[in-house]
mmCIF file of N, CA and C in Angstrom:
data_model
loop_
_atom_site.group_PDB
_atom_site.id
_atom_site.type_symbol
_atom_site.label_atom_id
_atom_site.label_comp_id
_atom_site.label_asym_id
_atom_site.label_seq_id
_atom_site.Cartn_x
_atom_site.Cartn_y
_atom_site.Cartn_z
ATOM 1 N N MET A 1 -3.133 -41.835 13.523
ATOM 2 C CA MET A 1 -2.168 -41.981 14.291
ATOM 3 C C MET A 1 -1.639 -43.457 14.531
ATOM 4 N N ARG A 2 -2.143 -44.585 14.256
ATOM 5 C CA ARG A 2 -1.777 -45.866 13.112
ATOM 6 C C ARG A 2 -0.434 -45.691 12.430
ATOM 7 N N ASN A 3 -0.509 -45.144 11.204
ATOM 8 C CA ASN A 3 0.395 -45.175 10.605
ATOM 9 C C ASN A 3 1.595 -43.860 11.001
ATOM 10 N N ARG A 4 0.680 -43.458 12.005
ATOM 11 C CA ARG A 4 2.706 -42.845 12.115
ATOM 12 C C ARG A 4 3.518 -43.627 12.477
ATOM 13 N N ILE A 5 3.074 -44.259 13.437
ATOM 14 C CA ILE A 5 3.505 -45.345 14.521
ATOM 15 C C ILE A 5 3.921 -46.058 13.762
ATOM 16 N N PHE A 6 3.245 -47.321 13.120
ATOM 17 C CA PHE A 6 3.992 -47.172 12.139
ATOM 18 C C PHE A 6 5.193 -46.852 12.011
ATOM 19 N N GLY A 7 4.781 -46.123 10.269
ATOM 20 C CA GLY A 7 6.483 -45.852 9.601
ATOM 21 C C GLY A 7 7.230 -44.795 10.832
ATOM 22 N N LEU A 8 7.251 -44.594 12.465
ATOM 23 C CA LEU A 8 7.979 -43.761 13.265
ATOM 24 C C LEU A 8 8.810 -45.462 13.370
ATOM 25 N N ILE A 9 8.467 -46.321 13.925
ATOM 26 C CA ILE A 9 9.004 -47.656 13.830
ATOM 27 C C ILE A 9 9.938 -48.769 12.869
ATOM 28 N N GLY A 10 8.668 -48.181 11.912
ATOM 29 C CA GLY A 10 9.866 -48.360 10.473
ATOM 30 C C GLY A 10 11.081 -47.707 10.098
ATOM 31 N N VAL A 11 11.336 -46.318 10.695
ATOM 32 C CA VAL A 11 12.824 -45.583 10.699
ATOM 33 C C VAL A 11 12.900 -46.236 11.438
ATOM 34 N N LEU A 12 13.171 -46.526 12.320
ATOM 35 C CA LEU A 12 13.556 -47.184 13.749
ATOM 36 C C LEU A 12 14.507 -48.112 12.966
ATOM 37 N N TRP A 13 13.981 -49.081 12.674
ATOM 38 C CA TRP A 13 13.887 -50.933 12.156
ATOM 39 C C TRP A 13 14.531 -50.291 11.564
ATOM 40 N N GLY A 14 14.055 -49.622 10.154
ATOM 41 C CA GLY A 14 15.362 -49.610 9.299
ATOM 42 C C GLY A 14 16.455 -49.095 9.242
ATOM 43 N N GLY A 15 16.418 -48.587 10.056
ATOM 44 C CA GLY A 15 17.792 -46.853 10.308
ATOM 45 C C GLY A 15 18.621 -48.010 10.647
ATOM 46 N N ALA A 16 18.093 -48.342 11.944
ATOM 47 C CA ALA A 16 19.161 -49.583 12.622
ATOM 48 C C ALA A 16 19.804 -50.954 11.948
ATOM 49 N N LEU A 17 18.609 -51.278 11.381
ATOM 50 C CA LEU A 17 19.501 -52.615 10.116
ATOM 51 C C LEU A 17 20.295 -52.234 9.653
ATOM 52 N N THR A 18 19.549 -51.372 8.719
ATOM 53 C CA THR A 18 21.833 -50.407 7.248
ATOM 54 C C THR A 18 21.903 -49.693 8.564
ATOM 55 N N LEU A 19 22.307 -49.460 9.832
ATOM 56 C CA LEU A 19 23.365 -48.682 9.636
ATOM 57 C C LEU A 19 24.262 -49.735 10.543
ATOM 58 N N ALA A 20 23.500 -50.459 11.637
ATOM 59 C CA ALA A 20 24.553 -51.693 11.939
ATOM 60 C C ALA A 20 25.612 -52.592 10.690
ATOM 61 N N HIS A 21 24.858 -52.587 9.917
ATOM 62 C CA HIS A 21 26.086 -53.453 8.520
ATOM 63 C C HIS A 21 26.657 -52.432 8.031
ATOM 64 N N LEU A 22 26.561 -51.225 7.726
ATOM 65 C CA LEU A 22 27.135 -50.033 7.292
ATOM 66 C C LEU A 22 28.279 -50.410 8.574
ATOM 67 N N PHE A 23 28.383 -50.469 9.997
ATOM 68 C CA PHE A 23 29.809 -49.752 10.925
ATOM 69 C C PHE A 23 30.037 -51.404 11.675
ATOM 70 N N LYS A 24 29.061 -52.316 10.888
ATOM 71 C CA LYS A 24 29.979 -53.190 11.748
ATOM 72 C C LYS A 24 31.119 -54.257 10.366
ATOM 73 N N ALA A 25 32.366 -54.134 10.955
ATOM 74 C CA ALA A 25 33.425 -54.126 9.798
ATOM 75 C C ALA A 25 33.566 -55.986 9.302
ATOM 76 N N ASN A 26 32.880 -56.873 10.471
ATOM 77 C CA ASN A 26 33.003 -58.345 10.498
ATOM 78 C C ASN A 26 31.906 -59.555 11.036
ATOM 79 N N PRO A 27 31.083 -59.404 10.147
ATOM 80 C CA PRO A 27 30.045 -59.879 10.005
ATOM 81 C C PRO A 27 29.530 -61.068 11.433
ATOM 82 N N GLY A 28 31.066 -62.215 11.112
ATOM 83 C CA GLY A 28 30.999 -62.980 11.937
ATOM 84 C C GLY A 28 30.678 -64.579 11.157
ATOM 85 N N GLU A 29 30.550 -65.768 12.205
ATOM 86 C CA GLU A 29 30.801 -66.720 10.944
ATOM 87 C C GLU A 29 29.791 -67.479 10.937
ATOM 88 N N GLY A 30 29.499 -68.216 9.734
ATOM 89 C CA GLY A 30 27.470 -68.554 9.070
ATOM 90 C C GLY A 30 26.894 -67.481 8.549
ATOM 91 N N VAL A 31 27.263 -66.117 8.057
ATOM 92 C CA VAL A 31 26.921 -65.444 7.793
ATOM 93 C C VAL A 31 26.479 -65.479 6.119
ATOM 94 N N SER A 32 26.102 -65.743 5.385
ATOM 95 C CA SER A 32 25.920 -65.774 4.047
ATOM 96 C C SER A 32 26.081 -64.127 3.603
ATOM 97 N N SER A 33 26.433 -63.912 2.186
ATOM 98 C CA SER A 33 26.755 -62.751 1.811
ATOM 99 C C SER A 33 25.328 -62.302 1.255
ATOM 100 N N GLU A 34 24.822 -63.409 0.492
ATOM 101 C CA GLU A 34 23.462 -62.343 -0.117
ATOM 102 C C GLU A 34 21.982 -63.178 1.500
ATOM 103 N N GLY A 35 21.504 -63.797 2.545
ATOM 104 C CA GLY A 35 21.519 -62.816 3.534
ATOM 105 C C GLY A 35 21.862 -61.165 4.785
ATOM 106 N N LEU A 36 23.201 -60.871 4.193
ATOM 107 C CA LEU A 36 23.817 -59.963 4.439
ATOM 108 C C LEU A 36 22.852 -58.927 4.324
ATOM 109 N N SER A 37 23.442 -58.798 1.987
ATOM 110 C CA SER A 37 22.486 -57.977 1.713
ATOM 111 C C SER A 37 21.082 -57.818 1.249
ATOM 112 N N GLY A 38 20.362 -58.970 2.171
ATOM 113 C CA GLY A 38 18.812 -58.914 2.270
ATOM 114 C C GLY A 38 18.354 -58.431 2.816
ATOM 115 N N SER A 39 19.338 -58.108 4.347
ATOM 116 C CA SER A 39 19.234 -57.523 5.476
ATOM 117 C C SER A 39 19.012 -56.402 4.792
ATOM 118 N N VAL A 40 19.994 -55.743 4.066
ATOM 119 C CA VAL A 40 20.464 -54.506 3.616
ATOM 120 C C VAL A 40 19.240 -53.662 3.318
ATOM 121 N N ILE A 41 18.903 -55.102 2.005
ATOM 122 C CA ILE A 41 17.711 -53.705 1.817
ATOM 123 C C ILE A 41 16.616 -53.981 2.255
ATOM 124 N N PHE A 42 16.356 -55.173 2.815
ATOM 125 C CA PHE A 42 14.817 -55.092 3.911
ATOM 126 C C PHE A 42 15.296 -53.547 5.155
ATOM 127 N N GLY A 43 15.995 -53.333 5.234
ATOM 128 C CA GLY A 43 15.814 -52.353 6.384
ATOM 129 C C GLY A 43 16.228 -51.382 5.886
ATOM 130 N N SER A 44 16.820 -51.440 4.354
ATOM 131 C CA SER A 44 16.818 -49.213 3.554
ATOM 132 C C SER A 44 15.209 -48.915 3.290
ATOM 133 N N LEU A 45 14.485 -49.869 2.794
ATOM 134 C CA LEU A 45 13.319 -50.333 2.027
ATOM 135 C C LEU A 45 12.432 -50.440 3.217
ATOM 136 N N LEU A 46 12.464 -50.699 4.415
ATOM 137 C CA LEU A 46 11.549 -50.669 5.557
ATOM 138 C C LEU A 46 11.851 -48.814 6.428
ATOM 139 N N PHE A 47 12.869 -48.600 5.717
ATOM 140 C CA PHE A 47 13.150 -47.137 6.445
ATOM 141 C C PHE A 47 12.740 -45.887 5.147
ATOM 142 N N CYS A 48 12.066 -46.383 4.128
ATOM 143 C CA CYS A 48 12.219 -45.230 3.095
ATOM 144 C C CYS A 48 10.597 -45.388 3.877
ATOM 145 N N VAL A 49 9.832 -46.906 3.537
ATOM 146 C CA VAL A 49 8.276 -47.013 4.114
ATOM 147 C C VAL A 49 8.049 -46.215 5.325
ATOM 148 N N GLY A 50 9.112 -46.477 6.203
ATOM 149 C CA GLY A 50 8.075 -45.886 7.848
ATOM 150 C C GLY A 50 8.309 -44.341 7.113
ATOM 151 N N LEU A 51 9.420 -44.076 6.054
ATOM 152 C CA LEU A 51 9.672 -42.066 6.607
ATOM 153 C C LEU A 51 8.412 -41.757 5.452
ATOM 154 N N TRP A 52 8.113 -42.351 4.429
ATOM 155 C CA TRP A 52 7.089 -42.030 3.873
ATOM 156 C C TRP A 52 5.350 -41.697 4.507
ATOM 157 N N TYR A 53 5.530 -42.749 5.691
ATOM 158 C CA TYR A 53 3.947 -42.956 6.149
ATOM 159 C C TYR A 53 3.841 -41.995 7.339
ATOM 160 N N LEU A 54 5.449 -41.417 7.695
ATOM 161 C CA LEU A 54 6.115 -40.437 8.924
ATOM 162 C C LEU A 54 5.492 -39.254 8.474
ATOM 163 N N ILE A 55 5.162 -38.713 7.021
ATOM 164 C CA ILE A 55 5.438 -37.957 5.797
ATOM 165 C C ILE A 55 3.703 -38.144 6.271
ATOM 166 N N LYS A 56 3.398 -38.637 4.961
ATOM 167 C CA LYS A 56 1.634 -38.847 4.640
ATOM 168 C C LYS A 56 0.895 -39.283 5.718
ATOM 169 N N GLY A 57 1.117 -39.168 6.760
ATOM 170 C CA GLY A 57 0.700 -39.071 7.946
ATOM 171 C C GLY A 57 -0.484 -39.807 7.662
ATOM 172 N N ASP A 58 -1.927 -39.723 8.580
ATOM 173 C CA ASP A 58 -2.879 -40.386 8.925
ATOM 174 C C ASP A 58 -3.791 -40.727 7.066
ATOM 175 N N GLY A 59 -3.013 -40.333 6.875
ATOM 176 C CA GLY A 59 -4.487 -40.290 4.899
ATOM 177 C C GLY A 59 -5.845 -39.484 5.349
ATOM 178 N N SER A 60 -6.064 -39.117 6.505
ATOM 179 C CA SER A 60 -7.468 -38.653 7.054
ATOM 180 C C SER A 60 -8.094 -37.070 6.066
ATOM 181 N N ARG A 61 -7.007 -36.861 5.897
ATOM 182 C CA ARG A 61 -6.764 -35.263 5.163
ATOM 183 C C ARG A 61 -7.741 -35.629 3.269
ATOM 184 N N LYS A 62 -9.114 -34.931 3.282
ATOM 185 C CA LYS A 62 -9.565 -36.062 2.261
ATOM 186 C C LYS A 62 -9.260 -33.864 1.247
ATOM 187 N N SER A 63 -9.103 -33.805 0.692
ATOM 188 C CA SER A 63 -9.443 -32.183 -1.029
ATOM 189 C C SER A 63 -11.057 -32.711 -1.156
ATOM 190 N N ALA A 64 -11.663 -32.021 -1.272
ATOM 191 C CA ALA A 64 -13.067 -31.447 -1.451
ATOM 192 C C ALA A 64 -13.026 -31.112 -3.295
#
């Protein structure tokens, strides 16, 4: 259950970071391109890992 909760948090947070970058036309003063692209990479990875844990589940299912 804990993995699913953290997965949901990862999907929401990572998706929000990525969408914020895609829909923001002007990032503002003092924002470096390295920091901006780093946040997009981090958000995308967070979204993918969160989605993996949502799909994978608890991991308590053991095959015989």
